[in-house]
Short mmCIF file of C-alpha atoms in Angstrom, two decimals:
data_model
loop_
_atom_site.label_atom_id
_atom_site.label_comp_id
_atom_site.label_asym_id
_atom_site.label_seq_id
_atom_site.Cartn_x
_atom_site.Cartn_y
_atom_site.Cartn_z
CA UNK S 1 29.49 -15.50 -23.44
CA UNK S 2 26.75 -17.05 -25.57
CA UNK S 3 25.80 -19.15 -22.56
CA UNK S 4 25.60 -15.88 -20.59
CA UNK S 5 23.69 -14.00 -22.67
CA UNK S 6 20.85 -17.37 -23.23
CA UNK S 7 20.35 -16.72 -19.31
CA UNK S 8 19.86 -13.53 -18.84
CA UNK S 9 17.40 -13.52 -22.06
CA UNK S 10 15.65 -16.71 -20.05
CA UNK S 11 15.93 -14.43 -16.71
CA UNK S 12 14.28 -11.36 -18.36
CA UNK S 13 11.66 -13.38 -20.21
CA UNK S 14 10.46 -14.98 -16.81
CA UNK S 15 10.74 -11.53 -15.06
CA UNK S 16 8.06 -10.26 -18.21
CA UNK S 17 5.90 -13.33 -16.82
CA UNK S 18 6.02 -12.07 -12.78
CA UNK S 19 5.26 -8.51 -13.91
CA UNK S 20 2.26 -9.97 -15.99
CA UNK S 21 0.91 -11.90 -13.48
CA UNK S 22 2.07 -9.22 -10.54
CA UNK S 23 -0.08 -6.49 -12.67
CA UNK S 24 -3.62 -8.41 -12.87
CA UNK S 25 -5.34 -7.47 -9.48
CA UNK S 26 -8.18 -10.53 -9.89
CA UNK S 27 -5.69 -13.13 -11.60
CA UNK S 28 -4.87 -14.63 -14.61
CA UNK S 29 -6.17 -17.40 -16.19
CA UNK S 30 -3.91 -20.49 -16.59
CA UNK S 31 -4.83 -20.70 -20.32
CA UNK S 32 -3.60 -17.01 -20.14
CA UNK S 33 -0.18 -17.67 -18.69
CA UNK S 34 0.30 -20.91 -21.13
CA UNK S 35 -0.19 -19.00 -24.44
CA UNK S 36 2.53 -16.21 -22.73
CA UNK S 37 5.16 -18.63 -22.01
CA UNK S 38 4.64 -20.18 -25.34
CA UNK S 39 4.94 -16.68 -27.10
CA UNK S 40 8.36 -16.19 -25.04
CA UNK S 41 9.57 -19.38 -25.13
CA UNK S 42 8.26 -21.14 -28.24
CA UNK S 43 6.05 -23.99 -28.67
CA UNK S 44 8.26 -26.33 -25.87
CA UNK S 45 7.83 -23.88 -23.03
CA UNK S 46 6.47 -25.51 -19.96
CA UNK S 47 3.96 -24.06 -17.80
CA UNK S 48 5.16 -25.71 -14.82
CA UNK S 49 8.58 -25.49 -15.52
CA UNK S 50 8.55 -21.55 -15.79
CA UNK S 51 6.40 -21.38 -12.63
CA UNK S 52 8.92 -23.50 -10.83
CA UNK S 53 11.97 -21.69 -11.54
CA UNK S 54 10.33 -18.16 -11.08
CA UNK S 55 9.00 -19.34 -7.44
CA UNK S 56 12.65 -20.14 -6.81
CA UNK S 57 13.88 -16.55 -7.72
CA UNK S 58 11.23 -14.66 -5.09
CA UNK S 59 11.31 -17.47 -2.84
CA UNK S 60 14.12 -15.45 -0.33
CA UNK S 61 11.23 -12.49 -0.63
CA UNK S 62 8.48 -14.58 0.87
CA UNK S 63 6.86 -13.97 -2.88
CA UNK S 64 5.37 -16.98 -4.83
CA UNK S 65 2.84 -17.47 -7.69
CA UNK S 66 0.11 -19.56 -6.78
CA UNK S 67 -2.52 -21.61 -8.37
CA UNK S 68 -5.68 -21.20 -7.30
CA UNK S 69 -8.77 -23.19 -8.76
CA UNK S 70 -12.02 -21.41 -8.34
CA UNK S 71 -14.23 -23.25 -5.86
CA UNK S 72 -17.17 -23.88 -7.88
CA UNK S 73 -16.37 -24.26 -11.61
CA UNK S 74 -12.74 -25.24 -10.97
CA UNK S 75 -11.12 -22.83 -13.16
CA UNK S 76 -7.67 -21.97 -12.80
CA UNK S 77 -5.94 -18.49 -12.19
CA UNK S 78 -2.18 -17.66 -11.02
CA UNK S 79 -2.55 -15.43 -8.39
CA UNK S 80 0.79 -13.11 -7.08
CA UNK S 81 1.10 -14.29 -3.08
CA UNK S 82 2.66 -12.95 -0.17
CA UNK S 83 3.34 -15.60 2.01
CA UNK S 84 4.32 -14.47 4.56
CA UNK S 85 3.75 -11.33 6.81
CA UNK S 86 0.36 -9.36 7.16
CA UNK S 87 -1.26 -8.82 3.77
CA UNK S 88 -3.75 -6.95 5.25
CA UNK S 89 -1.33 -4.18 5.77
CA UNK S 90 0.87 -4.56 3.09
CA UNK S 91 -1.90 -4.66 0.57
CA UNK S 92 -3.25 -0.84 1.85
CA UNK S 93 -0.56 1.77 -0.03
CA UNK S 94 -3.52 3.57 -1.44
CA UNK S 95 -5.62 2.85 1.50
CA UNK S 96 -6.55 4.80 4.53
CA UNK S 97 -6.30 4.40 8.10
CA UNK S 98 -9.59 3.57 8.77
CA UNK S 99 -10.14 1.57 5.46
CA UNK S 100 -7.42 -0.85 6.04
CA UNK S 101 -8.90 -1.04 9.76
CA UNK S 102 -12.39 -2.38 7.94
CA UNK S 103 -10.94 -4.42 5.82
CA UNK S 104 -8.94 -6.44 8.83
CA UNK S 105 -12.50 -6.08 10.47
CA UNK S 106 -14.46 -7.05 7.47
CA UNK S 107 -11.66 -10.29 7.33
CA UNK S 108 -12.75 -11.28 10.88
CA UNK S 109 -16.51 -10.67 10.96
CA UNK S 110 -16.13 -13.17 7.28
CA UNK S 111 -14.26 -15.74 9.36
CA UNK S 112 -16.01 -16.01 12.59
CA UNK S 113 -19.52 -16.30 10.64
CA UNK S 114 -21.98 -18.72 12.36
CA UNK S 115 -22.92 -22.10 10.50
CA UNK S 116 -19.88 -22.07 7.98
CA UNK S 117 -21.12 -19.06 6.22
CA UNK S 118 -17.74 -17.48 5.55
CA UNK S 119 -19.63 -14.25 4.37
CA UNK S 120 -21.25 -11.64 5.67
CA UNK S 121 -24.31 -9.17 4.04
CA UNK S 122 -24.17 -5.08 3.63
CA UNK S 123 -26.20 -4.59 6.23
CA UNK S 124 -24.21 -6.54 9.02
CA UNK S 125 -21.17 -4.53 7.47
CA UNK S 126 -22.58 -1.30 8.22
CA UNK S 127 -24.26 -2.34 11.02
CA UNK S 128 -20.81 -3.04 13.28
CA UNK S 129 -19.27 -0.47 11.43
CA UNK S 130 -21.06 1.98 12.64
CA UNK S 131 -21.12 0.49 16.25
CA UNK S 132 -17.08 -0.76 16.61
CA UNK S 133 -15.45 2.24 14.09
CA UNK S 134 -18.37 5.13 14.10
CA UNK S 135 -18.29 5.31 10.04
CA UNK S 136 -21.17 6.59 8.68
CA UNK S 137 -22.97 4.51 6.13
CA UNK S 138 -21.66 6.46 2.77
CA UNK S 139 -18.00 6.24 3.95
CA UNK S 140 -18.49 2.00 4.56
CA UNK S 141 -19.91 2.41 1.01
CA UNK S 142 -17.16 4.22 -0.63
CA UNK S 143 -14.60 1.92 1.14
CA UNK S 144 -16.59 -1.34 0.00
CA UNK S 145 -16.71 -0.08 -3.58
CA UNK S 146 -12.91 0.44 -3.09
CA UNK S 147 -12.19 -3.23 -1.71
CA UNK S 148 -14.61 -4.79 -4.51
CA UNK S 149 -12.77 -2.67 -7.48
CA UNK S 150 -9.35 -3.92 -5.96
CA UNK S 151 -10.06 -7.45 -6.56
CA UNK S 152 -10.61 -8.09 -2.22
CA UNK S 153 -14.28 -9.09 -2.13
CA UNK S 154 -16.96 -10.37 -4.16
CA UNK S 155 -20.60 -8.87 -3.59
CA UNK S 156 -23.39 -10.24 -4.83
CA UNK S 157 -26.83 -10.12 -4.02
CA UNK S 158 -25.85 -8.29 -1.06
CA UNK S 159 -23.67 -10.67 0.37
CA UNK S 160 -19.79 -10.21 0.59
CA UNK S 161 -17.60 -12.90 0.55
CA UNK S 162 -13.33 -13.39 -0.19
CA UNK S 163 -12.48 -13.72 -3.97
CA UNK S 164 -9.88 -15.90 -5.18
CA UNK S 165 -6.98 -13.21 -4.99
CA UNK S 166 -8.15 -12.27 -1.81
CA UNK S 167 -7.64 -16.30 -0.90
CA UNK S 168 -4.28 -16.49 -2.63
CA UNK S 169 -2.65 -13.17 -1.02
CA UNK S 170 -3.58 -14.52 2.45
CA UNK S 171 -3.12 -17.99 2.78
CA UNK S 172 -0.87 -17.37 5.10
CA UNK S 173 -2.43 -15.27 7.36
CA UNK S 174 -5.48 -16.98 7.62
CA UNK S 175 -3.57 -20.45 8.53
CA UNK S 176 -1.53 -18.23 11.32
CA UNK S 177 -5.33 -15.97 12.34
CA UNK S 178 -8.18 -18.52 11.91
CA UNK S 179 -6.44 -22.00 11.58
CA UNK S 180 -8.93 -23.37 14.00
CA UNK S 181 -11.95 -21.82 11.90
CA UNK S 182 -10.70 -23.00 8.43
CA UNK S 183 -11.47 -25.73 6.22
CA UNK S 184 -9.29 -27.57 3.95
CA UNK S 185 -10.39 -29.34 0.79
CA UNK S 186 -9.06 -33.17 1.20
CA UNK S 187 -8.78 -33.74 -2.60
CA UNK S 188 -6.87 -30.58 -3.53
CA UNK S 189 -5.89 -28.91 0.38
CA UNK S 190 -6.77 -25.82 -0.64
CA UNK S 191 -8.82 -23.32 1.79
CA UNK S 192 -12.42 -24.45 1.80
CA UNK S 193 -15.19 -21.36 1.53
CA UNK S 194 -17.35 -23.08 -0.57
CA UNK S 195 -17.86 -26.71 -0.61
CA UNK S 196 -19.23 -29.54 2.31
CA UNK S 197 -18.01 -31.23 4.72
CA UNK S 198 -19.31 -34.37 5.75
CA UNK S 199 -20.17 -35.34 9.97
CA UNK S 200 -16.36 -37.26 9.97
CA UNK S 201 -14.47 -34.29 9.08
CA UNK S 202 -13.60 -34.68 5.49
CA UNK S 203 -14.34 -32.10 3.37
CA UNK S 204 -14.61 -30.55 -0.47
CA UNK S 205 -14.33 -27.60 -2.55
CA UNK S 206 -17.97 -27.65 -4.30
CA UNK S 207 -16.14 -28.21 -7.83
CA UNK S 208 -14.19 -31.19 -6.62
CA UNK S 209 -17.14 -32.67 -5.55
CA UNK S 210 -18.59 -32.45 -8.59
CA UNK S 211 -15.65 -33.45 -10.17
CA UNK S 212 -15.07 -36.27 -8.37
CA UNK S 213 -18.54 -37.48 -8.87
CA UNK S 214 -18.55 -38.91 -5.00
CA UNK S 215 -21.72 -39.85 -3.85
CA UNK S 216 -20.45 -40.77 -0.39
CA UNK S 217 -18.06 -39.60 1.58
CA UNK S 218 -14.64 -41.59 0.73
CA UNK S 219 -13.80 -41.26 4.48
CA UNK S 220 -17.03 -43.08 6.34
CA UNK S 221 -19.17 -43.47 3.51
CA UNK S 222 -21.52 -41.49 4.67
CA UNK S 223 -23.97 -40.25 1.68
CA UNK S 224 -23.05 -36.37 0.58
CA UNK S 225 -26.30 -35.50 0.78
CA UNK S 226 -25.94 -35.40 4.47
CA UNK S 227 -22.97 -33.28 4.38
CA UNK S 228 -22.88 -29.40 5.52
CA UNK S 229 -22.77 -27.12 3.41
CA UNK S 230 -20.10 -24.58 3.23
CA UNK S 231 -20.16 -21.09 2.49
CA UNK S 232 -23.03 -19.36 0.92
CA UNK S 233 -23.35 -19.49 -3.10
#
């Protein structure tokens, strides 16, 4: 009975952890998520360990918790991923029609930008809006303030681009959509919208570049500075 009663207090202290990390639209920082388990579990809990076995437990749901490391500065968030399916969709319960339509749109325009741009500016938005969906310019508005609030895009300086969670949430989809349009960091393999990528192929998140401190491609040692860049920030 006691060894009953130790699991189901381990089971409901990882199910407080999934509902924490479920509940934070844009993420939660790793440093976050440590100081939680440590508060549930004591000084010996494991990050990875806690991870692990609560990816097991929503694996048959096509659920997982995923690390994501930001693609400039390299911090890292746990992110609450569908991994399977059309996120697009199953991300719109409080979303229209013709919002979840843009945002699918919005997802295609982003990946089938010319010269690696991965982004697209207000203006182009509104632009094919208007021309492929006939929404007038304060309706786009009201549905970009909607996607930006929800933790879907970034906007700055009148450019829109994916944020993490957006990355994280459809990982899957964009391997099954765009798989011939994406980029995958060869250091860390995650989905490349801001880095380089050098004339041979190989290519880097902008923060593992840094971190790395190569000043040549490991590949062909070609010098970076010759490298593309990759997305626009």
């Amino acid at each position: 009975m006691e060894g009953d009663t130790r699991i189901e207090e381990i089971a409901e202290k990882q199910k407080f952890v999934l509902q924490y990390v479920m509940n934070r639209t844009f993420g939660v920082d790793e440093d976050v998520v440590q100081v939680l388990i440590q508060d549930l579990f004591g000084e010996s809990g494991s990050l990875s360990q806690t991870m692990n076995e609560i990816n097991k437990n929503i694996h048959d749901y096509d659920f997982k918790l995923q690390r994501i490391q930001d693609q400039l500065d390299g911090r890292p968030t746990w992110h609450f991923q569908n991994v399977s399916g059309d996120p697009v969709s199953q991300m719109a319960t409080p979303y229209s029609t013709s919002q979840i339509e843009l945002m699918r749109r919005i997802i295609d325009w982003i990946m089938q930008a010319e010269e690696y741009q991965y982004s697209i500016s207000t203006l182009q938005i509104h632009k094919h809006a208007r021309r492929d969906m006939s929404l007038a310019p304060s309706v786009v508005e009201t549905y970009l303030s909607a996607f930006e609030r929800d933790g879907w895009l970034n906007h700055r300086e009148g450019i829109w681009t994916f944020t993490n969670h957006a990355l994280a949430d459809m990982e899957a989809y964009l391997h099954n959509e765009y798989e011939s349009s994406l980029y995958e960091c060869n250091a860390c393999r995650g989905i490349v919208t801001a880095g380089y990528v050098c004339e041979c192929g190989y290519c880097l998140h902008v923060y593992c570049c840094k971190h790395l401190a190569y000043e040549s491609c490991p590949n062909c040692n070609t010098s970076w500075t010759e490298a593309t860049r990759i997305g626009r920030w």
